[in-house]
Coordinates of C-alpha atoms and ligand atoms in Angstrom, one line a residue:
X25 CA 0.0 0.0 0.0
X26 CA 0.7 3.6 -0.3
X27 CA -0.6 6.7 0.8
X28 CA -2.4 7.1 -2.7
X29 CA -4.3 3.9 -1.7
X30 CA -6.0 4.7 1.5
X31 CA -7.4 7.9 -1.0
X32 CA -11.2 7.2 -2.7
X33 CA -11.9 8.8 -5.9
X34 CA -13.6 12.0 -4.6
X35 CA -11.9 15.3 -4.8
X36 CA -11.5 17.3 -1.4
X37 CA -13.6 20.7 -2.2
X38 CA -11.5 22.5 0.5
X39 CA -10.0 25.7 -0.5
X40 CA -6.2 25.4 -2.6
X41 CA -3.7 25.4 0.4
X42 CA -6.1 24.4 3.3
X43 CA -4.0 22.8 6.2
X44 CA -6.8 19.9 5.4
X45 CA -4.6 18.2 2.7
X46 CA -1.2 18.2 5.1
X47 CA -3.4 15.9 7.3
X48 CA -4.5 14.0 4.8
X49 CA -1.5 13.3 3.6
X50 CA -0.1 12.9 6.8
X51 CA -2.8 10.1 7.9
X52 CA -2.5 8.6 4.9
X53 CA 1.4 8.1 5.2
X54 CA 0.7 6.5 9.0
X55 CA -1.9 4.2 7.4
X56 CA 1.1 2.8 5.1
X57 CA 3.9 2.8 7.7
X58 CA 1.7 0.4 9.8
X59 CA 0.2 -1.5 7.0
X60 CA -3.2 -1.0 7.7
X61 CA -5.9 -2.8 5.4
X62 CA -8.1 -0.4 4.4
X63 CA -11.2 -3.1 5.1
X64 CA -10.5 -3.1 9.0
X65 CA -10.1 0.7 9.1
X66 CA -13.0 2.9 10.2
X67 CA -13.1 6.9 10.6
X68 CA -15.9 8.2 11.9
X69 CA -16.0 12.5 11.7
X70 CA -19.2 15.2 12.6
X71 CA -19.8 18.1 10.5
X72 CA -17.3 21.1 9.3
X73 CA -15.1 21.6 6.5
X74 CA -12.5 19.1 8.0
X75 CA -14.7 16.7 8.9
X76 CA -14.8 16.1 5.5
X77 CA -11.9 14.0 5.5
X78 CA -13.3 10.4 5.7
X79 CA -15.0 10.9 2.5
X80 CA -11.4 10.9 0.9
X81 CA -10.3 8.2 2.0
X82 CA -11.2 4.4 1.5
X83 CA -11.8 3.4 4.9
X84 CA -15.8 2.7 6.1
X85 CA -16.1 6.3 7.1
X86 CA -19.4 8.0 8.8
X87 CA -19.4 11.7 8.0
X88 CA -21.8 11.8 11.3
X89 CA -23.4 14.9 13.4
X90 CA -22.1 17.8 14.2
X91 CA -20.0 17.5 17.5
X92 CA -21.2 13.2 17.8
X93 CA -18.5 11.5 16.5
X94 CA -17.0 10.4 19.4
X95 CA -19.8 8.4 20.9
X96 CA -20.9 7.2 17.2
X97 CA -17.0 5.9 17.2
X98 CA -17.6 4.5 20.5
X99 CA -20.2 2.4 19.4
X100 CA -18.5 1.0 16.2
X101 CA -15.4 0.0 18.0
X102 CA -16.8 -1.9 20.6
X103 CA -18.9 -3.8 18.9
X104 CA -16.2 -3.8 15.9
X105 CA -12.8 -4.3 18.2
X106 CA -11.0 -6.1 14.8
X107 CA -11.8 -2.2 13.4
X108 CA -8.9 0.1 13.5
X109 CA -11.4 3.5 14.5
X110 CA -10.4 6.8 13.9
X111 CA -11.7 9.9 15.0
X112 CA -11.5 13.4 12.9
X113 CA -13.2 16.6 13.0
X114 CA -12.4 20.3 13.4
X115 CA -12.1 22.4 16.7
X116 CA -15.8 23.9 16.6
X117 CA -17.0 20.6 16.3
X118 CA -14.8 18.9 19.0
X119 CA -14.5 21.8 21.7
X120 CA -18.2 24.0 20.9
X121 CA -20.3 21.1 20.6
X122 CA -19.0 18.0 21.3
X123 CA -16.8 19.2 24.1
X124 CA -18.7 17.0 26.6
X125 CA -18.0 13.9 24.8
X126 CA -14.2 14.2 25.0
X127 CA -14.0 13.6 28.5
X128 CA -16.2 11.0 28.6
X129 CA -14.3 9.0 25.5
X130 CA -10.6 9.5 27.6
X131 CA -12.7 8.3 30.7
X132 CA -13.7 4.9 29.1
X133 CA -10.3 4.6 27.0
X134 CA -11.8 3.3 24.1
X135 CA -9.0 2.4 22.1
X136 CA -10.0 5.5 19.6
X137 CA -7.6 8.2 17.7
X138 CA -9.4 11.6 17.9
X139 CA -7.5 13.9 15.7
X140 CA -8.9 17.6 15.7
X141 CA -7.9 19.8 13.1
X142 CA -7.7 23.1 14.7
X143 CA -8.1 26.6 12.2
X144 CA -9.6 28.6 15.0
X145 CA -12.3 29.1 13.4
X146 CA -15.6 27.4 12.3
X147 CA -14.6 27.5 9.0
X148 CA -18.0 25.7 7.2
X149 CA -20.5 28.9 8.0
X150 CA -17.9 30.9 7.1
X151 CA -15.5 32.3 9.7
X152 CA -17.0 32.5 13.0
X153 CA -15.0 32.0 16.7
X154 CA -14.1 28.6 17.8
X155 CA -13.4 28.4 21.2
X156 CA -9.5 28.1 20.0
X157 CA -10.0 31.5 18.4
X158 CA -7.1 33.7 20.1
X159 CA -8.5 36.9 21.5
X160 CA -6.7 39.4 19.0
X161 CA -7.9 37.6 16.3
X162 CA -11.4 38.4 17.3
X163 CA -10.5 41.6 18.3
X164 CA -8.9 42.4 14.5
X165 CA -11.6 40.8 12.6
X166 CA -14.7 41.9 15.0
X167 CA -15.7 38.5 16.2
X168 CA -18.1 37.6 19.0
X169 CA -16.7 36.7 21.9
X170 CA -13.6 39.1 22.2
X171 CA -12.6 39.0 25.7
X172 CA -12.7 35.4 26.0
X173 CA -9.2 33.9 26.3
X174 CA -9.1 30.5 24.2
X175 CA -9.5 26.8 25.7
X176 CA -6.0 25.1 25.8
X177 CA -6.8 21.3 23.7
X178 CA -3.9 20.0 25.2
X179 CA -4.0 20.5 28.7
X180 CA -8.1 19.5 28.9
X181 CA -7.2 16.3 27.2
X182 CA -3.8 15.9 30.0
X183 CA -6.4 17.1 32.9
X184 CA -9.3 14.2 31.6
X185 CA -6.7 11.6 32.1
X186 CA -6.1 11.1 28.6
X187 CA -2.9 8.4 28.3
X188 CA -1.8 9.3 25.0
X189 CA -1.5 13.6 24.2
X190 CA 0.1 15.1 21.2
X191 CA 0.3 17.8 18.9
X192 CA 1.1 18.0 15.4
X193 CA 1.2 21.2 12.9
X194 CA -0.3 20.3 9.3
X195 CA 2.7 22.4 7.7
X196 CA 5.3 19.8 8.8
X197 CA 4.2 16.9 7.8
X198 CA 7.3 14.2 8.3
X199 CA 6.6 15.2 12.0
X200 CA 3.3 14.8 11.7
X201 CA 3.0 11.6 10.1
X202 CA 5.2 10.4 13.1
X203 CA 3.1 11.5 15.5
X204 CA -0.3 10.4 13.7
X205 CA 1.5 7.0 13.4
X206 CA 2.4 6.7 17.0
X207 CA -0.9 8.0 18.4
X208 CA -2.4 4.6 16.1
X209 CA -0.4 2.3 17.2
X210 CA -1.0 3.4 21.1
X211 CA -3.5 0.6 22.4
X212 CA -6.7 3.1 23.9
X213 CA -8.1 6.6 24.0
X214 CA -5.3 8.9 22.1
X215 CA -5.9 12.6 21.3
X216 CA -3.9 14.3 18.3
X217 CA -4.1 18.7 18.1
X218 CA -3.2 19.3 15.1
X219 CA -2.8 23.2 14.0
X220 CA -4.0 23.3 10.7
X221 CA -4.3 26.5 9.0
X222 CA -7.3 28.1 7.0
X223 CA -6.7 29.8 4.2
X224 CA -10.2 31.4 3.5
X225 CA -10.7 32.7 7.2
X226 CA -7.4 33.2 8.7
X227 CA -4.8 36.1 6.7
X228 CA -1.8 34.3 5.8
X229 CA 0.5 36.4 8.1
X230 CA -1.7 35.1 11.2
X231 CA -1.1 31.2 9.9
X232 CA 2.8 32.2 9.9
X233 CA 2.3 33.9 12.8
X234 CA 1.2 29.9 14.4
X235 CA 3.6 28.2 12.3
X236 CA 6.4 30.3 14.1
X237 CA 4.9 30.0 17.6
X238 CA 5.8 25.9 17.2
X239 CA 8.4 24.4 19.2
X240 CA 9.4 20.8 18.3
X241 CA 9.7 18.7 21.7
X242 CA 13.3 17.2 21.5
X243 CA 13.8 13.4 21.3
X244 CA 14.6 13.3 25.0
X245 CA 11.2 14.9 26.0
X246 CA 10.0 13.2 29.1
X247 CA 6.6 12.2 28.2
X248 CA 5.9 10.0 30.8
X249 CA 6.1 12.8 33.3
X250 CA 2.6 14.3 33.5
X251 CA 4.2 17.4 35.2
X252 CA 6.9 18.0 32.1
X253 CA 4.0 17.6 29.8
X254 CA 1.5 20.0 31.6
X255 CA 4.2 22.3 31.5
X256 CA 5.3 21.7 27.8
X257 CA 1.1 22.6 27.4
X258 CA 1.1 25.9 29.1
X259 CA 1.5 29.5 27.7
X260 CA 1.3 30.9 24.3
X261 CA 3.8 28.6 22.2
X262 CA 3.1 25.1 21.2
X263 CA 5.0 22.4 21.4
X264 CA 5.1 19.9 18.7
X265 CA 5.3 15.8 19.6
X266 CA 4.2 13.5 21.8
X267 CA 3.5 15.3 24.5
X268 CA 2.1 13.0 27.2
X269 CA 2.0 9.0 27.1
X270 CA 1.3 6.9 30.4
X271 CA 2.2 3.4 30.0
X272 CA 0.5 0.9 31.8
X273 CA 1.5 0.4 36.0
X274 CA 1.9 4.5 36.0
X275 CA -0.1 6.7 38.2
X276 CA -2.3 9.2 37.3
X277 CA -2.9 11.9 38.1
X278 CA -5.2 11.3 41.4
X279 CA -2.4 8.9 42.3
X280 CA -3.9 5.9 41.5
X281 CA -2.0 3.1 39.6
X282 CA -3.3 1.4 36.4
X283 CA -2.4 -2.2 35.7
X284 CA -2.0 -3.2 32.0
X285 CA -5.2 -4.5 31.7
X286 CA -7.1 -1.2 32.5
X287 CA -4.7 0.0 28.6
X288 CA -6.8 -2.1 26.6
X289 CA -10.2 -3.0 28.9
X290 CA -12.4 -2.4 25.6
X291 CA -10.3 -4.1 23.5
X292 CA -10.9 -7.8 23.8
X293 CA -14.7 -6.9 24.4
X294 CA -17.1 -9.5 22.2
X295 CA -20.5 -8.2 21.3
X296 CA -23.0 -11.7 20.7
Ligands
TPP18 C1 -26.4 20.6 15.4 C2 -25.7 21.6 14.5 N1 -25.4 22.8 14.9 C3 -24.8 23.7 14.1 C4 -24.5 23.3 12.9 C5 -23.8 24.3 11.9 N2 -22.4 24.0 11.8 C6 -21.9 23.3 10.8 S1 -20.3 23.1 10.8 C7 -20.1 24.1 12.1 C8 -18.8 24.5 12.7 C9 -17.6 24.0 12.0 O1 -16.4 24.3 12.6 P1 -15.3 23.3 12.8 O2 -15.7 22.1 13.4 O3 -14.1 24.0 13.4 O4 -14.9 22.8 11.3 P2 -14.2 23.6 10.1 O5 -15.3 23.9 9.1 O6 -13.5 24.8 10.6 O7 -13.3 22.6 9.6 C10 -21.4 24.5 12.6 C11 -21.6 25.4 13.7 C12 -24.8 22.0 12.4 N3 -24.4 21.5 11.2 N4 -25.4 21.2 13.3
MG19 MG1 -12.5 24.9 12.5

């Protein structure tokens, strides 16, 4: 396989130079590093521009409801556990309406991969605030909402208990196909933020602006420290990587130890 094969023959109708295609692209390239056959892949999205994306690919995909995908995804891979289920969607339909769900999918530690492909902006209805839009950016372009500082992805998903937290940045994709491929291959509940500029919405100085705020976690990042990775989530830059992944036997953050059957509880689960 290569990435070409995990595409269906529909043309994405996103806008020349949305971040879209970079994550495309970059799940695409994960698929074929792990070999993946396309009939025991599943993505399951809600509704925005990026949400989109299953449609363009050739896995059983569910363009679903706006801000359900999670629990729809839920659903299939418990009673699917043979189906390798990914989750993608924008940030107005992950963190405006479907905010509730996230906690509750890092609770259960489906073995999911949400990946949210964050523009700041709902980009479908053309250009309203997210709650990822940055205050100056509503300020410049007038937006509603203006003194309202923006939700941090990252640390919600490290305070939920999430055991796999990462972030990704659609303009650099050998990165992000590493850490798309990595977030697959951990066994439950994994969260991707990936920034992922939009071109209609955003000016292009602003998506520099982002691109330039990125700081790629070195090699030696200690992500199994859930107080280097909370700090590695704080303040205005982002850092790039793996961020946070708990292995099995660690504590979390209430102090209480896992053992490695809590990784994969909903793994093995049969459905007669
Ligand atoms: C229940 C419901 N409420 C509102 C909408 C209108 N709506 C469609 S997409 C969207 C937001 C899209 O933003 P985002 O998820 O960030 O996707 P983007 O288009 O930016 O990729 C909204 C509010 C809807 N389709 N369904
Ligand atoms: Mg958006």
């Amino acid at each position: 396989m290569k990435p070409k094969d995990y595409r269906s023959e529909l043309e994405p109708v996103w806008c020349t130079a949305c971040g879209a295609f970079g994550v495309l692209k970059a799940i695409t390239q994960a698929l074929t590093d792990l070999e993946v056959p396309p009939e025991k892949l599943a993505m399951v999205s809600g509704i925005g521009c990026t949400s989109r994306l299953p449609g363009y690919t050739n896995a059983y995909s569910f363009n679903s409801l706006h801000g359900r995908s999670l629990p729809i995804a839920t659903g299939l891979k418990v009673a699917r556990p043979d189906m390798r289920t990914l989750v993608v969607g924008g940030d107005g339909d992950g963190f405006s309406i479907g905010l509730g769900h996230i906690f509750h999918a890092a609770k259960r530690n489906v073995d999911l991969t949400y990946i949210v492909l964050d523009n700041g902006v709902y980009g479908l209805t053309k250009g309203q605030a997210s709650p990822t839009t940055e205050t100056k950016f509503k300020q410049r372009r007038g937006l509603a909402g203006p003194d309202e500082a923006p939700l941090n992805p990252v640390m919600l998903l490290l305070a939920s208990g999430c055991g796999f937290v990462a972030r990704g940045h659609a303009g650099n994709l050998p990165h992000l196909r590493t850490v798309i491929r990595e977030a697959i291959q951990y066994p439950a509940f994994s969260f991707v933020h990936v920034l992922a500029g939009c071109v209609t919405y955003q000016k292009p100085e602003y998506a520099d602006e982002i691109y330039h705020r990125c700081d790629v976690l070195p090699e030696n990042f200690p992500n199994d420290d859930f107080i280097a990775a909370s700090e590695a989530a704080r303040g205005e830059r982002f850092s790039l990587g793996v961020i946070y992944k708990k292995s099995p036997g660690e504590p979390l953050p209430d102090g209480s130890v896992t053992d490695d059957d809590d990784m994969g509880i909903w793994r093995g689960i049969q459905v007669s």
